[in-house]
Tab-separated table of C-alpha atoms in Angstrom:
chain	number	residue	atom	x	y	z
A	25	UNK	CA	96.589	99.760	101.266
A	26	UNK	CA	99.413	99.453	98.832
A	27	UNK	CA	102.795	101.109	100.879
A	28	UNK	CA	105.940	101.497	98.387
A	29	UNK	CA	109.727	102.102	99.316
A	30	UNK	CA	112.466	103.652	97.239
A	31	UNK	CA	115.374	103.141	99.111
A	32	UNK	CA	117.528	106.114	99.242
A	33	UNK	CA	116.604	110.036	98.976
A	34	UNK	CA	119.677	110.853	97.066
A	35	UNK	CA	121.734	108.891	94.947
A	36	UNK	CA	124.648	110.412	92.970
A	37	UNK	CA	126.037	109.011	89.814
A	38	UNK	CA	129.231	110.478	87.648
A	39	UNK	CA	128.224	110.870	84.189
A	40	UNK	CA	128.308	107.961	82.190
A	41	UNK	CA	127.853	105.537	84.841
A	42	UNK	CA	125.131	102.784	85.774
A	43	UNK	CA	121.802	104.332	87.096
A	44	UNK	CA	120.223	102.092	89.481
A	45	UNK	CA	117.254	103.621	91.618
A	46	UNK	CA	115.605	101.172	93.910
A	47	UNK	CA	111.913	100.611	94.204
A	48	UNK	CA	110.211	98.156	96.675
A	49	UNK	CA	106.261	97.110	97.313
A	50	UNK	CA	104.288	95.743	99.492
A	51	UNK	CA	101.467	93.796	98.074
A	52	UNK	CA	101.099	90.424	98.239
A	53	UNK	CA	99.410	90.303	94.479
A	54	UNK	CA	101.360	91.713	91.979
A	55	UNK	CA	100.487	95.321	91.269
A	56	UNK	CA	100.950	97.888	87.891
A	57	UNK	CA	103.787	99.763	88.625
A	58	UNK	CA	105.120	102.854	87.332
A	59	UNK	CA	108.105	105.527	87.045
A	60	UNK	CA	107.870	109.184	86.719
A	61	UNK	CA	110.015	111.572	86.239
A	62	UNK	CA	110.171	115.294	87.370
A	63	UNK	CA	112.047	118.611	86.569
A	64	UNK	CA	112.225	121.670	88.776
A	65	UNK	CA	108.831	123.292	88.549
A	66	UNK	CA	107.411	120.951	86.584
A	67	UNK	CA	104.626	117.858	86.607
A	68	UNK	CA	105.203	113.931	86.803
A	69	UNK	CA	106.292	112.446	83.187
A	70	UNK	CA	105.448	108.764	82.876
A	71	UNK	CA	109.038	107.105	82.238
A	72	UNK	CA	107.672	103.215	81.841
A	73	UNK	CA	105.364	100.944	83.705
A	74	UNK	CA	105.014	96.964	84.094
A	75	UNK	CA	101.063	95.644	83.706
A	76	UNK	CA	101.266	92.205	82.377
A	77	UNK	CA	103.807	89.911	80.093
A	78	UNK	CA	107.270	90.799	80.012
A	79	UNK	CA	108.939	91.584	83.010
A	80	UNK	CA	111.885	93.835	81.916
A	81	UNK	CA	110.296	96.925	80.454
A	82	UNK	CA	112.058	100.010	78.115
A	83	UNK	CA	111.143	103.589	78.404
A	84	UNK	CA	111.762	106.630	77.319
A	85	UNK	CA	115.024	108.094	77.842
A	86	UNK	CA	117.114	105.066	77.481
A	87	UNK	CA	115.611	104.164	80.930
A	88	UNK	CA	114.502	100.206	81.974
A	89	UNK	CA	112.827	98.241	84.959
A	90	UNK	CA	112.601	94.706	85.741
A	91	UNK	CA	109.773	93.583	88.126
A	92	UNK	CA	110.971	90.896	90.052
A	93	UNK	CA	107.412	89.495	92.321
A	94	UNK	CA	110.417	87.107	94.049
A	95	UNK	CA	111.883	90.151	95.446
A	96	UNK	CA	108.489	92.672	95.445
A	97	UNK	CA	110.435	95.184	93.365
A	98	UNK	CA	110.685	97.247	90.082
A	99	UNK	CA	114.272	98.863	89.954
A	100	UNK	CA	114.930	101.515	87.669
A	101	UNK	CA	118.282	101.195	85.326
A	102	UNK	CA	120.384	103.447	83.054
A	103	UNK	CA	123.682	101.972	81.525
A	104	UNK	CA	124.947	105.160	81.179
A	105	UNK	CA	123.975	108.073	82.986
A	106	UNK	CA	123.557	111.527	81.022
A	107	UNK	CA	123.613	115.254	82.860
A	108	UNK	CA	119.948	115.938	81.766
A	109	UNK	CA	118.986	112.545	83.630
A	110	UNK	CA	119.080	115.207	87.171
A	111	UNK	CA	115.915	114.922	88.617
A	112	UNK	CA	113.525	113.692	90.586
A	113	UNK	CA	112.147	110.246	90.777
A	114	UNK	CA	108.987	108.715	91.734
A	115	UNK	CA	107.875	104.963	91.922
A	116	UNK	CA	103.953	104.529	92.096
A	117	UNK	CA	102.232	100.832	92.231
A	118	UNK	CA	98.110	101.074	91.953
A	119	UNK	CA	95.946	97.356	92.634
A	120	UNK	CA	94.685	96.392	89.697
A	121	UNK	CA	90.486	96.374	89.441
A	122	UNK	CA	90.546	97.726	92.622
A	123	UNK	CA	89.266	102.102	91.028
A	124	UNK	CA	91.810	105.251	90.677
A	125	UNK	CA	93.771	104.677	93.600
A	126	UNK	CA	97.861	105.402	93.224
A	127	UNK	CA	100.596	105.061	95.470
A	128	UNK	CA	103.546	106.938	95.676
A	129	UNK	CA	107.134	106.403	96.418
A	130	UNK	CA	108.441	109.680	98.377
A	131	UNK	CA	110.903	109.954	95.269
A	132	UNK	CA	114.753	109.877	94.776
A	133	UNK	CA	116.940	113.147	93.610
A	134	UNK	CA	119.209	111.903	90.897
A	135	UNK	CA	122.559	113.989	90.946
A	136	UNK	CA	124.871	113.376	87.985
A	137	UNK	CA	128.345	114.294	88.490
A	138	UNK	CA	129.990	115.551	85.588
B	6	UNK	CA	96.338	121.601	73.436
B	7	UNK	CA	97.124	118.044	74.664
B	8	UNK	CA	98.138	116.545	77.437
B	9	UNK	CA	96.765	117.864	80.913
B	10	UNK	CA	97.000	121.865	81.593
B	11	UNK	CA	96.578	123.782	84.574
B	12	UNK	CA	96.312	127.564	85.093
B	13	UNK	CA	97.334	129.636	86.189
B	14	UNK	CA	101.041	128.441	86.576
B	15	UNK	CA	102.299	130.470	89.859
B	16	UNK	CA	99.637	132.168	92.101
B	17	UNK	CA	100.584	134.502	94.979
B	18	UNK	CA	97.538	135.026	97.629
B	19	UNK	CA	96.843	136.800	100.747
B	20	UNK	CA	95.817	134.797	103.382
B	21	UNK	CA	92.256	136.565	103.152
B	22	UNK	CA	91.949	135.921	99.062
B	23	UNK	CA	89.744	133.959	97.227
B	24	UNK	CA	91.215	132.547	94.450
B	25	UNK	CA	90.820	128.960	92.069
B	26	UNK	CA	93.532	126.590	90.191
B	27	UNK	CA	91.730	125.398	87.117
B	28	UNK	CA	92.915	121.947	85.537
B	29	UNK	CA	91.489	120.704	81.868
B	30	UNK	CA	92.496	117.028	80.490
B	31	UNK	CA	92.565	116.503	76.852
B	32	UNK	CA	92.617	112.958	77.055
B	33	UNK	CA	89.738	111.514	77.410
B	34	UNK	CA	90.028	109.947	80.655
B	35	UNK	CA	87.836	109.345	83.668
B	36	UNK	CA	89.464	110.447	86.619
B	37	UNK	CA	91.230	113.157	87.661
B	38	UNK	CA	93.348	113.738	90.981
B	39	UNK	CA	94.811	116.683	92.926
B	40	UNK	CA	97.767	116.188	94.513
B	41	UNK	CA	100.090	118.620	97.179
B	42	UNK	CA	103.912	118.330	96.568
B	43	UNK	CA	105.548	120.574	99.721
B	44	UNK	CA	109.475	120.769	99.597
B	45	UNK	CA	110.860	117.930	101.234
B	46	UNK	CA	107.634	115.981	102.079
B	47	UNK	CA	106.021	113.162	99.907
B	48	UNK	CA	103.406	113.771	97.176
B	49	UNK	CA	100.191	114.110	99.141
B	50	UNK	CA	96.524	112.891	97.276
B	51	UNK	CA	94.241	115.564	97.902
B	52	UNK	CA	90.831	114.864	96.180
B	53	UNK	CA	89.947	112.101	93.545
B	54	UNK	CA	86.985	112.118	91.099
B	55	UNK	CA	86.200	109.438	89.058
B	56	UNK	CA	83.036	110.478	86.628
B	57	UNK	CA	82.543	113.588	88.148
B	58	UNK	CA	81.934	112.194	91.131
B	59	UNK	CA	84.306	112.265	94.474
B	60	UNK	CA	85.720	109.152	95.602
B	61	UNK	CA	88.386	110.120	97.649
B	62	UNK	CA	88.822	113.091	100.201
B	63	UNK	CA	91.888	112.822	101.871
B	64	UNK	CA	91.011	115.134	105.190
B	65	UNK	CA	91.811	118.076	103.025
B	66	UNK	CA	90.883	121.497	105.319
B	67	UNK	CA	88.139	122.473	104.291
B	68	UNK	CA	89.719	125.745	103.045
B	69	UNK	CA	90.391	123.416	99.984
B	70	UNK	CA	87.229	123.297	98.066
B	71	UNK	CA	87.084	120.564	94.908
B	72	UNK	CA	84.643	120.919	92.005
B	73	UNK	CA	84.165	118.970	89.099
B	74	UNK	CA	81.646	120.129	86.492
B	75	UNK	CA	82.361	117.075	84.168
B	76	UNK	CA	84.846	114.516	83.340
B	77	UNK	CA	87.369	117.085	81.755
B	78	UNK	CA	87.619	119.892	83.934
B	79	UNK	CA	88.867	120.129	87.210
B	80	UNK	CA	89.098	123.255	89.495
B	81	UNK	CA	90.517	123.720	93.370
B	82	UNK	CA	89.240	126.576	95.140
B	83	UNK	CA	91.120	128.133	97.702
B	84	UNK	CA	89.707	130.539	100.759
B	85	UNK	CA	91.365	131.762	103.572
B	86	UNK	CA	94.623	129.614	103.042
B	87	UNK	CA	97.342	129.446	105.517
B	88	UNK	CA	101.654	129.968	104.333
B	89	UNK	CA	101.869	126.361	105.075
B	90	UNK	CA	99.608	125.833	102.001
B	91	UNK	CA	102.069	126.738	99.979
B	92	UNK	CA	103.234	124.310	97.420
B	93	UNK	CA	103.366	122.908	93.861
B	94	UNK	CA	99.794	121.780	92.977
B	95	UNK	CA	99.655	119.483	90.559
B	96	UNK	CA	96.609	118.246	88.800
B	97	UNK	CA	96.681	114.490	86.728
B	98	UNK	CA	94.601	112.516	84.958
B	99	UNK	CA	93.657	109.024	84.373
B	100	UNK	CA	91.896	106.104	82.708
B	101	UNK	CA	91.945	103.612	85.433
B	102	UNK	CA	94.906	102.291	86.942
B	103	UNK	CA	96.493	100.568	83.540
B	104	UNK	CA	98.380	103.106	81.784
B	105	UNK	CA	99.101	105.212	84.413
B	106	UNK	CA	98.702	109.004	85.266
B	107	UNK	CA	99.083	111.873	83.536
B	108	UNK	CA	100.276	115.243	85.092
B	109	UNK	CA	99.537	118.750	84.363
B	110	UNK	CA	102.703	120.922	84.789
B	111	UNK	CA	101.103	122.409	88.495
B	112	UNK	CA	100.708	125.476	89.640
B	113	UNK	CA	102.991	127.146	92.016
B	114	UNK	CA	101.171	128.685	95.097
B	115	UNK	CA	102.383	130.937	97.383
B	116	UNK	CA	100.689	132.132	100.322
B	117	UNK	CA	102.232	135.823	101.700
């Protein structure tokens, strides 16, 4: 089974500064991987994921991720970080061909520091 | 609608109630997952159904009872639930692993 590692619970950011959240997995063939997003009290909202081709992807939200299969990660990246960017954030890889099965990062608080 | 719902949105139950979350995808996908998300613990998988059929039972107590009537609907009833049941439920959807998941907005249990 897939395991995946977002380094750091908490990470704190003044407003308008870099966003970087950290993302790690462990499969040895490269996986789909995702980021979601989630507000108090509400569900997971897909920010972006990686399948195939390029390996620096956009989202919504002025959010990006590079997958890098050197380093076995898919970091998540804000130039500029915005109050209503506070929330919760998970990283999820699933194999690909291999049924429904996700895996979950256990998710990193975003702060923003006015 | 669009998108995945769930109802109802908060739920308070006695430990001796019977009671069901109800989840409805609009997307046309084939799977559907529920998932437990406890303060300050990871997002657990619960149950998985792919088709209407189960492919995945994560040794959920048995107090947790899936059903899945067809490829849209989704329910989780609950019996004789415990205060450490309660959570944020959330319910999500999927066409295979490619694009992703999509999450209903959960429904906030509490057990008194």
């Amino acid at each position: 089974a897939q395991s995946v590692t977002q380094l750091g619970s908490h990470v704190s950011v003044s407003e308008g500064a870099l966003v970087l959240l950290r993302c790690n997995y462990s499969s040895s063939v490269p996986p789909y991987l995702f980021w979601y997003v989630q507000y108090p009290n509400q569900g997971l909202q897909l920010l972006l994921k990686y399948t195939t081709g390029a390996t620096l992807v956009k989202g919504i939200n002025g959010f990006e991720a590079e997958f890098k299969k050197s380093e076995t990660s898919f970091h998540l990246t804000k130039p500029s970080a915005h109050m209503s960017d506070a929330a919760e954030y998970f990283c999820a890889v699933s194999d690909p061909g291999t049924g429904n099965q996700f895996y979950f990062g256990t998710g990193t608080s975003l702060t923003v520091i006015p | 609608e669009t998108g995945v719902t769930q109802t109802p949105r908060h739920l308070v139950m006695g430990m001796t109630n019977k009671k069901s979350l109800k989840c409805e995808q609009h997307l046309g996908h084939n799977a559907m997952y529920w998932y437990k998300q406890s303060a300050k613990k990871p997002l657990e998988l619960m149950f998985v159904y792919n088709f209407k059929e189960q492919t995945e039972n994560n040794s959920v107590p048995s107090r947790f009872s899936p059903e899945c009537p067809n490829s849209s609907h989704l329910f989780l009833h609950l019996h004789t639930l415990q205060p450490e049941d309660s959570a944020l439920y959330l319910c999500a959807s999927s066409q295979g692993t490619v694009y992703g998941q999509y999450f209903g907005p959960g429904t906030r249990l509490t057990v008194t």
